[in-house]
C-alpha cells in the first residue's frame, strides 16, 4: 500500500522537528511548511492525505489556512489542528470550517499519531450516514434509525425525536467532536426549535434516559460533545 502523505504546517521549529521525526518513524511521507502561505502552496501542489495545521502561524493564520483549504485550494486533505490551551474558540471555529480533529499543546507524539490514524481511518470508511438508514451498534448501545428505536444495555429506551436525532448524529461518527452549532445544524431542518443552549438540555436528557450508556456521550470542554469510540 502506498504511504500516506502528511503536510505539517508549524512555525515552531522544535515542534516541527518532533512531529516530522515521529511521523516518518510511523511510516508516513512527510512534508513541512513553516508559514500559512507556504503551507497553502504545498497543499495545492502535493495534494496530501492529511494536514497537521498549527493555528498560531505568522501571516496567514491556521484558521484562514483551514478556510481556504476547504474552499478548494488544497484538495480534500483531512485536517488535524494544533492549538494552545485556552484557544477553545479557535478550535470551535476550525471544526466548523471543516477541520477533522485537533490536539492541544503541549501534546505527546503518541496522542497526535493516534488522532491522525483515527482521522485517516474514518476518511477511508467514509461517512456512515450515507445509504439506507443504518443500525448502529456501539458497545451496549444499539440505534435502529429505520425504526427510530434505541436499545441501551438491553433495554429499549423512549426518546423524543430531537433526542433521537442528536444521538443519531453523534453515533454516525463515533469519536468525532461535534460543536453545539454543528449539532443544531444536524438536527434542524425538520421544524424543531434547537439552539446551542437547548443542545445541552437534550444531552442531559439523553444521558439520563440511556442509563449506563449515558456515559458514552462525552463533554469536550469548551468545544462540544462526542460519542465515545
Ligand atoms: Ca505556532
XYZ file of N, CA and C and ligand atoms in Angstrom:
688
model
N 0.838 -1.197 0.000
C 0.000 0.000 0.000
C 0.877 1.253 0.000
N 0.479 2.225 -0.784
C 1.277 3.446 -0.855
C 1.223 4.187 0.481
N 2.358 4.772 0.830
C 2.412 5.530 2.085
C 1.541 6.771 1.986
N 0.847 7.075 3.057
C 0.040 8.293 3.114
C 0.969 9.503 3.245
N 0.566 10.583 2.608
C 1.368 11.795 2.710
C 0.752 12.799 3.683
N 1.587 13.311 4.551
C 1.137 14.296 5.542
C 1.943 15.580 5.384
N 1.247 16.692 5.371
C 1.902 18.004 5.341
C 1.750 18.643 6.717
N 2.865 19.007 7.317
C 2.843 19.629 8.647
C 3.113 21.126 8.492
N 2.180 21.955 8.969
C 2.359 23.407 8.901
C 2.510 23.933 10.323
N 3.704 24.310 10.663
C 4.032 24.730 12.040
C 5.269 25.611 11.992
N 5.210 26.780 12.652
C 6.345 27.702 12.590
C 7.379 27.475 13.682
N 6.998 26.720 14.743
C 7.976 26.477 15.813
C 8.826 25.273 15.434
N 10.130 25.532 15.240
C 10.974 24.518 14.609
C 11.182 23.270 15.441
N 11.243 23.435 16.775
C 11.452 22.222 17.595
C 10.212 21.322 17.554
N 9.037 21.943 17.542
C 7.805 21.148 17.467
C 7.702 20.488 16.085
N 8.049 21.252 15.060
C 8.029 20.728 13.695
C 8.951 19.513 13.565
N 10.154 19.647 14.129
C 11.127 18.556 14.050
C 10.612 17.311 14.781
N 9.983 17.533 15.932
C 9.446 16.423 16.728
C 8.337 15.690 15.960
N 7.445 16.464 15.353
C 6.345 15.852 14.594
C 6.891 15.119 13.380
N 7.807 15.768 12.676
C 8.402 15.179 11.480
C 9.042 13.827 11.810
N 9.859 13.819 12.839
C 10.562 12.602 13.258
C 9.573 11.460 13.539
N 8.534 11.787 14.304
C 7.590 10.741 14.714
C 6.714 10.238 13.569
N 6.347 11.126 12.668
C 5.502 10.698 11.544
C 6.294 9.850 10.555
N 7.559 10.232 10.308
C 8.406 9.432 9.410
C 8.600 8.046 10.016
N 8.862 8.023 11.328
C 9.064 6.750 12.029
C 7.820 5.865 11.929
N 6.653 6.511 11.907
C 5.398 5.755 11.846
C 5.061 5.328 10.409
N 5.916 5.708 9.455
C 5.735 5.200 8.091
C 4.996 6.133 7.142
N 4.895 7.404 7.491
C 4.240 8.355 6.579
C 5.283 9.094 5.751
N 4.852 9.582 4.582
C 5.663 10.529 3.819
C 5.335 11.897 4.393
N 6.351 12.666 4.737
C 6.094 13.914 5.448
C 6.749 15.104 4.752
N 5.961 16.153 4.558
C 6.482 17.427 4.061
C 6.190 18.481 5.115
N 6.998 19.530 5.143
C 6.818 20.562 6.160
C 6.689 21.941 5.538
N 5.977 22.815 6.243
C 5.907 24.220 5.874
C 5.925 25.018 7.166
N 6.515 26.214 7.133
C 6.644 26.997 8.366
C 5.812 28.280 8.351
N 4.968 28.428 7.335
C 4.038 29.566 7.340
C 2.758 29.143 6.625
N 1.710 29.931 6.840
C 0.444 29.637 6.186
C 0.559 29.692 4.669
N 1.283 30.702 4.179
C 1.450 30.861 2.728
C 2.118 29.630 2.122
N 3.256 29.235 2.733
C 3.988 28.079 2.222
C 3.117 26.822 2.323
N 2.375 26.725 3.419
C 1.502 25.568 3.629
C 0.447 25.457 2.544
N -0.164 26.577 2.204
C -1.216 26.562 1.171
C -0.632 26.170 -0.185
N 0.555 26.704 -0.494
C 1.209 26.353 -1.765
C 1.501 24.862 -1.827
N 2.102 24.341 -0.748
C 2.464 22.919 -0.737
C 1.217 22.031 -0.743
N 0.170 22.469 -0.051
C -1.070 21.670 -0.033
C -1.624 21.571 -1.452
N -1.549 22.683 -2.199
C -2.082 22.683 -3.566
C -1.244 21.802 -4.484
N 0.089 21.829 -4.329
C 0.930 21.062 -5.253
C 1.046 19.592 -4.857
N 1.046 19.301 -3.558
C 1.257 17.912 -3.117
C -0.042 17.119 -3.000
N -1.159 17.821 -2.766
C -2.435 17.144 -2.500
C -2.259 16.053 -1.438
N -1.817 16.447 -0.244
C -1.558 15.444 0.797
C -2.855 14.786 1.283
N -2.688 13.639 1.949
C -3.861 12.958 2.519
C -4.331 13.667 3.779
N -3.376 14.255 4.497
C -3.727 14.887 5.766
C -2.792 16.054 6.062
N -3.331 17.054 6.724
C -2.527 18.192 7.167
C -2.525 18.267 8.681
N -1.344 18.480 9.248
C -1.257 18.850 10.657
C -1.050 20.355 10.633
N -2.015 21.078 11.173
C -2.046 22.529 10.980
C -2.027 23.276 12.309
N -0.944 23.997 12.554
C -0.889 24.829 13.755
C -1.789 26.042 13.548
N -2.545 26.409 14.573
C -3.450 27.561 14.420
C -2.713 28.893 14.526
N -1.659 28.924 15.379
C -0.910 30.166 15.566
C 0.268 30.211 14.601
N 0.067 30.877 13.481
C 1.121 30.985 12.469
C 1.322 32.454 12.147
N 2.539 32.833 11.769
C 2.737 34.214 11.325
C 2.071 34.398 9.959
N 1.638 35.590 9.671
C 0.984 35.840 8.376
C -0.403 35.240 8.361
N -0.683 34.446 7.334
C -1.990 33.780 7.249
C -2.074 32.767 8.386
N -3.014 32.959 9.326
C -3.067 32.035 10.461
C -3.761 30.716 10.099
N -3.721 29.800 11.051
C -4.213 28.452 10.784
C -5.683 28.397 10.391
N -6.503 29.224 11.038
C -7.937 29.217 10.722
C -8.177 29.657 9.279
N -7.406 30.669 8.858
C -7.546 31.162 7.494
C -7.062 30.091 6.493
N -5.983 29.405 6.854
C -5.498 28.306 6.007
C -6.602 27.255 5.875
N -7.204 26.922 7.023
C -8.274 25.928 7.056
C -9.431 26.359 6.136
N -9.822 27.642 6.256
C -10.930 28.150 5.447
C -10.612 28.057 3.953
N -9.397 28.481 3.583
C -9.031 28.458 2.156
C -8.942 27.034 1.627
N -8.425 26.125 2.465
C -8.336 24.724 2.035
C -9.728 24.172 1.766
N -10.644 24.491 2.650
C -11.992 23.955 2.497
C -12.754 24.638 1.365
N -12.253 25.798 0.922
C -12.851 26.432 -0.251
C -12.293 25.839 -1.537
N -11.404 24.852 -1.375
C -10.980 24.116 -2.557
C -9.568 24.379 -3.036
N -8.734 25.019 -2.186
C -7.372 25.297 -2.635
C -6.385 24.194 -2.267
N -6.842 23.172 -1.602
C -5.871 22.153 -1.184
C -6.416 20.744 -1.283
N -7.394 20.548 -2.132
C -7.945 19.205 -2.266
C -8.760 18.821 -1.050
N -8.872 17.535 -0.850
C -9.762 17.013 0.185
C -8.996 16.547 1.402
N -7.828 17.123 1.634
C -6.991 16.662 2.743
C -7.741 16.733 4.071
N -7.536 15.699 4.888
C -8.040 15.760 6.265
C -7.189 16.769 7.023
N -7.767 17.380 8.043
C -7.023 18.395 8.809
C -7.077 18.086 10.299
N -5.896 17.965 10.912
C -5.800 17.877 12.363
C -5.134 19.172 12.837
N -5.854 19.949 13.648
C -5.325 21.232 14.105
C -4.484 21.057 15.366
N -3.490 21.923 15.500
C -2.726 22.024 16.744
C -3.086 23.357 17.371
N -3.428 23.346 18.648
C -3.757 24.629 19.263
C -3.236 24.665 20.685
N -3.034 25.881 21.178
C -2.602 26.023 22.563
C -3.823 25.917 23.464
N -3.587 25.607 24.742
C -4.681 25.592 25.715
C -5.338 26.959 25.751
N -6.637 27.000 25.972
C -7.311 28.287 26.076
C -7.735 28.867 24.739
N -7.528 28.097 23.672
C -7.960 28.575 22.351
C -9.224 27.855 21.893
N -10.127 27.578 22.883
C -11.331 26.820 22.543
C -12.131 27.470 21.414
N -12.198 28.804 21.434
C -12.990 29.484 20.398
C -12.416 29.193 19.011
N -11.085 29.154 18.921
C -10.452 28.842 17.634
C -10.684 27.388 17.231
N -10.663 26.505 18.232
C -10.919 25.087 17.941
C -12.323 24.929 17.380
N -13.287 25.577 18.046
C -14.681 25.502 17.582
C -14.776 26.054 16.159
N -14.132 27.213 15.932
C -14.180 27.815 14.588
C -13.568 26.871 13.560
N -12.450 26.253 13.911
C -11.775 25.327 12.988
C -12.632 24.116 12.652
N -13.268 23.549 13.681
C -14.126 22.376 13.446
C -15.292 22.762 12.545
N -15.806 23.992 12.767
C -16.934 24.427 11.944
C -16.500 24.755 10.521
N -15.234 25.060 10.338
C -14.712 25.289 8.986
C -14.402 23.971 8.268
N -14.497 22.875 9.020
C -14.303 21.583 8.359
C -13.049 20.837 8.762
N -12.335 21.309 9.802
C -11.205 20.524 10.305
C -11.763 19.229 10.908
N -10.959 18.175 10.884
C -11.452 16.872 11.316
C -11.253 16.608 12.799
N -10.169 17.131 13.341
C -9.899 16.906 14.759
C -8.833 17.894 15.205
N -8.479 17.854 16.482
C -7.474 18.781 16.984
C -6.725 18.146 18.137
N -5.546 18.673 18.409
C -4.748 18.256 19.559
C -4.283 19.535 20.232
N -4.378 19.598 21.567
C -3.915 20.818 22.249
C -2.492 20.643 22.735
N -1.729 21.726 22.599
C -0.341 21.749 23.058
C -0.312 21.999 24.566
N 0.634 21.450 25.305
C 1.636 20.511 24.808
C 1.009 19.125 24.621
N 1.449 18.390 23.619
C 0.869 17.074 23.348
C 1.995 16.051 23.253
N 1.661 14.796 23.442
C 2.672 13.756 23.231
C 2.554 13.307 21.776
N 3.671 12.955 21.147
C 3.631 12.485 19.767
C 2.685 11.286 19.598
N 2.571 10.458 20.646
C 1.698 9.280 20.561
C 0.242 9.702 20.404
N -0.155 10.744 21.137
C -1.534 11.227 21.037
C -1.786 11.764 19.633
N -0.862 12.560 19.126
C -1.026 13.121 17.783
C -1.134 11.994 16.749
N -0.259 11.000 16.873
C -0.283 9.868 15.943
C -1.620 9.128 15.991
N -2.120 8.931 17.211
C -3.391 8.216 17.372
C -4.518 8.993 16.688
N -4.525 10.320 16.869
C -5.570 11.146 16.234
C -5.457 11.076 14.715
N -4.231 11.147 14.216
C -4.010 11.101 12.765
C -4.505 9.778 12.196
N -4.134 8.697 12.860
C -4.567 7.365 12.393
C -6.079 7.271 12.378
N -6.707 7.760 13.455
C -8.173 7.676 13.554
C -8.836 8.489 12.450
N -8.314 9.687 12.186
C -8.902 10.547 11.150
C -8.753 9.895 9.775
N -7.572 9.341 9.497
C -7.353 8.699 8.193
C -8.249 7.464 8.029
N -8.419 6.737 9.133
C -9.269 5.540 9.094
C -10.723 5.928 8.800
N -11.198 6.978 9.494
C -12.575 7.420 9.271
C -12.757 7.913 7.841
N -11.739 8.588 7.336
C -11.802 9.093 5.957
C -11.979 7.950 4.976
N -11.243 6.846 5.227
C -11.321 5.703 4.324
C -12.678 5.033 4.375
N -13.235 4.992 5.581
C -14.551 4.368 5.730
C -15.638 5.238 5.134
N -15.392 6.538 5.085
C -16.409 7.458 4.587
C -17.463 7.686 5.647
N -18.289 8.707 5.466
C -19.319 8.963 6.460
C -20.309 7.809 6.494
N -20.662 7.409 7.710
C -21.514 6.231 7.810
C -22.994 6.604 7.699
N -23.278 7.892 7.449
C -24.688 8.273 7.359
C -25.194 8.276 5.911
N -24.392 7.697 5.005
C -24.867 7.603 3.628
C -25.582 6.261 3.430
N -26.389 6.161 2.393
C -27.066 4.905 2.103
C -28.309 4.726 2.944
N -28.814 3.488 2.998
C -30.046 3.244 3.744
C -29.835 3.479 5.231
N -30.927 3.724 5.938
C -30.809 4.015 7.362
C -30.158 2.844 8.077
N -29.069 3.104 8.746
C -28.312 2.002 9.336
C -28.773 1.639 10.750
N -28.365 0.452 11.163
C -28.475 0.102 12.575
C -27.073 0.271 13.132
N -26.919 1.219 14.051
C -25.608 1.491 14.631
C -25.499 0.758 15.947
N -24.353 0.138 16.146
C -24.148 -0.592 17.382
C -22.822 -0.165 17.990
N -22.903 0.458 19.163
C -21.700 0.951 19.828
C -21.696 0.414 21.255
N -20.746 -0.442 21.530
C -20.688 -1.111 22.840
C -22.075 -1.706 23.159
N -22.721 -1.204 24.224
C -24.016 -1.788 24.608
C -25.198 -0.969 24.093
N -24.914 -0.097 23.133
C -25.941 0.804 22.622
C -26.272 0.424 21.171
N -27.565 0.210 20.902
C -27.993 -0.113 19.542
C -28.985 0.945 19.087
N -28.694 1.572 17.948
C -29.568 2.614 17.428
C -30.100 2.158 16.080
N -31.382 1.908 16.032
C -32.022 1.449 14.803
C -32.716 2.646 14.155
N -32.023 3.256 13.195
C -32.526 4.501 12.612
C -33.800 4.268 11.806
N -33.918 3.101 11.194
C -35.107 2.804 10.406
C -36.358 2.735 11.252
N -36.204 2.229 12.468
C -37.364 2.056 13.355
C -37.420 3.109 14.454
N -36.511 4.089 14.420
C -36.460 5.103 15.484
C -36.405 4.445 16.860
N -35.589 3.408 16.979
C -35.556 2.637 18.212
C -34.151 2.616 18.794
N -34.066 2.753 20.100
C -32.767 2.711 20.763
C -32.807 1.687 21.889
N -31.787 0.828 21.906
C -31.684 -0.144 22.995
C -30.368 0.105 23.720
N -30.468 0.395 25.017
C -29.289 0.676 25.829
C -29.135 -0.430 26.861
N -28.020 -1.114 26.817
C -27.726 -2.218 27.745
C -28.910 -3.190 27.831
N -29.500 -3.493 26.689
C -30.571 -4.486 26.638
C -31.973 -3.946 26.848
N -32.104 -2.685 27.249
C -33.433 -2.113 27.487
C -33.813 -1.117 26.405
N -35.037 -1.231 25.915
C -35.499 -0.254 24.946
C -35.742 1.087 25.654
N -35.287 2.166 25.005
C -35.361 3.487 25.627
C -36.291 4.380 24.816
N -37.170 5.103 25.520
C -38.074 6.062 24.867
C -37.390 7.415 24.745
N -37.124 7.841 23.533
C -36.507 9.156 23.335
C -37.467 10.058 22.581
N -37.320 11.372 22.805
C -38.057 12.303 21.950
C -37.372 12.279 20.587
N -38.053 12.788 19.571
C -37.476 12.772 18.233
C -36.183 13.597 18.182
N -36.165 14.715 18.896
C -34.957 15.560 18.898
C -33.800 14.841 19.582
N -34.084 14.217 20.723
C -33.033 13.455 21.410
C -32.497 12.355 20.496
N -33.422 11.694 19.810
C -33.026 10.614 18.911
C -32.093 11.132 17.822
N -32.461 12.292 17.283
C -31.649 12.846 16.186
C -30.265 13.281 16.656
N -30.194 13.829 17.862
C -28.890 14.217 18.418
C -28.018 12.963 18.589
N -28.614 11.929 19.156
C -27.873 10.684 19.386
C -27.415 10.069 18.065
N -28.313 10.075 17.099
C -28.018 9.502 15.786
C -26.851 10.249 15.125
N -26.870 11.575 15.264
C -25.805 12.398 14.692
C -24.459 12.044 15.315
N -24.419 12.007 16.659
C -23.161 11.696 17.355
C -22.696 10.284 17.013
N -23.642 9.355 16.946
C -23.302 7.949 16.723
C -22.871 7.683 15.281
N -23.239 8.605 14.389
C -22.843 8.444 12.990
C -21.338 8.578 12.802
N -20.702 9.257 13.749
C -19.254 9.428 13.693
C -18.690 9.306 15.098
N -18.599 8.094 15.613
C -18.073 7.923 16.976
C -16.652 8.494 17.072
N -16.375 9.149 18.174
C -15.048 9.713 18.385
C -14.913 11.112 17.820
N -15.848 11.497 16.966
C -15.798 12.792 16.308
C -16.383 13.848 17.244
N -15.702 14.991 17.344
C -16.243 16.054 18.193
C -17.198 16.915 17.378
N -18.416 17.051 17.869
C -19.394 17.946 17.239
C -19.526 19.199 18.089
N -19.447 20.373 17.467
C -19.699 21.604 18.216
C -21.214 21.725 18.380
N -21.626 22.592 19.311
C -23.070 22.785 19.511
C -23.735 23.264 18.221
N -23.051 24.174 17.517
C -23.634 24.692 16.274
C -23.806 23.576 15.240
N -22.855 22.652 15.183
C -22.982 21.530 14.238
C -24.140 20.619 14.628
N -24.339 20.441 15.930
C -25.468 19.621 16.380
C -26.782 20.321 16.021
N -26.832 21.633 16.252
C -28.036 22.394 15.880
C -28.317 22.219 14.387
N -27.272 22.390 13.568
C -27.432 22.248 12.116
C -27.889 20.851 11.732
N -27.325 19.854 12.406
C -27.616 18.468 12.067
C -29.037 18.077 12.427
N -29.593 18.722 13.428
C -30.898 18.326 13.935
C -31.999 19.211 13.365
N -31.641 20.410 13.009
C -32.611 21.353 12.475
C -33.068 20.903 11.086
N -33.962 21.634 10.520
C -34.391 21.311 9.162
C -35.619 20.444 9.170
N -36.065 20.061 10.341
C -37.273 19.249 10.427
C -38.313 19.982 11.264
N -38.095 21.271 11.428
C -39.079 22.066 12.158
C -38.905 22.074 13.659
N -37.782 21.565 14.142
C -37.569 21.604 15.587
C -36.837 22.878 15.958
N -37.233 23.461 17.050
C -36.515 24.624 17.552
C -35.357 24.133 18.405
N -34.169 24.203 17.868
C -32.997 23.772 18.624
C -32.004 24.924 18.645
N -31.489 25.224 19.832
C -30.484 26.281 19.964
C -29.253 25.683 20.632
N -28.153 26.447 20.644
C -26.936 26.000 21.335
C -27.261 25.554 22.758
N -28.026 26.412 23.446
C -28.390 26.150 24.824
C -29.197 24.865 24.958
N -30.152 24.692 24.053
C -31.023 23.522 24.204
C -30.308 22.229 23.814
N -29.182 22.342 23.103
C -28.376 21.144 22.854
C -27.931 20.562 24.192
N -27.470 21.438 25.091
C -27.040 20.971 26.414
C -28.187 20.265 27.148
N -29.392 20.829 27.019
C -30.562 20.241 27.671
C -30.864 18.862 27.067
N -30.781 18.764 25.750
C -31.019 17.477 25.089
C -30.013 16.426 25.574
N -28.764 16.854 25.724
C -27.712 15.922 26.146
C -27.977 15.422 27.569
N -28.379 16.337 28.439
C -28.695 15.941 29.821
C -29.811 14.892 29.810
N -30.852 15.161 29.015
C -31.975 14.234 28.922
C -31.553 12.879 28.370
N -30.733 12.932 27.328
C -30.254 11.705 26.695
C -29.451 10.842 27.665
N -28.522 11.493 28.350
C -27.666 10.749 29.282
C -28.509 10.048 30.334
N -29.493 10.758 30.852
C -30.348 10.199 31.888
C -31.095 8.979 31.345
N -31.703 9.132 30.169
C -32.508 8.042 29.614
C -31.664 6.835 29.196
N -30.425 7.081 28.798
C -29.588 5.978 28.327
C -28.985 5.167 29.472
N -29.157 5.634 30.708
C -28.654 4.885 31.871
C -27.149 4.709 31.805
N -26.692 3.451 31.941
C -25.237 3.222 31.945
C -24.594 3.683 30.626
N -25.358 3.614 29.547
C -24.812 4.031 28.251
C -24.710 5.552 28.132
N -25.312 6.268 29.077
C -25.239 7.725 29.057
C -23.799 8.226 29.104
N -22.946 7.423 29.745
C -21.536 7.819 29.875
C -20.809 7.787 28.532
N -21.429 7.168 27.514
C -20.796 7.155 26.183
C -20.740 8.561 25.587
N -21.679 9.419 26.024
C -21.686 10.782 25.483
C -20.734 11.631 26.321
N -19.643 12.032 25.705
C -18.622 12.774 26.430
C -18.708 14.267 26.140
N -18.523 15.063 27.199
C -18.448 16.512 27.026
C -17.013 16.874 26.698
N -16.813 17.626 25.630
C -15.478 18.113 25.310
C -15.474 19.582 25.701
N -14.852 19.859 26.817
C -14.932 21.191 27.438
C -14.682 22.333 26.477
N -15.622 23.264 26.456
C -15.464 24.457 25.635
C -15.674 24.227 24.154
N -15.889 22.963 23.753
C -15.980 22.657 22.319
C -17.334 22.063 21.947
N -17.698 20.962 22.594
C -18.976 20.339 22.251
C -19.093 18.947 22.835
N -19.598 18.016 22.029
C -19.837 16.659 22.507
C -19.350 15.626 21.499
N -19.075 14.431 22.026
C -18.773 13.317 21.137
C -19.229 12.020 21.768
N -19.455 11.032 20.908
C -19.773 9.699 21.408
C -18.478 8.922 21.470
N -18.225 8.310 22.619
C -17.009 7.552 22.831
C -16.814 6.521 21.724
N -15.608 6.400 21.238
C -15.332 5.458 20.157
C -15.296 4.027 20.682
Ca 2.825 28.394 16.105
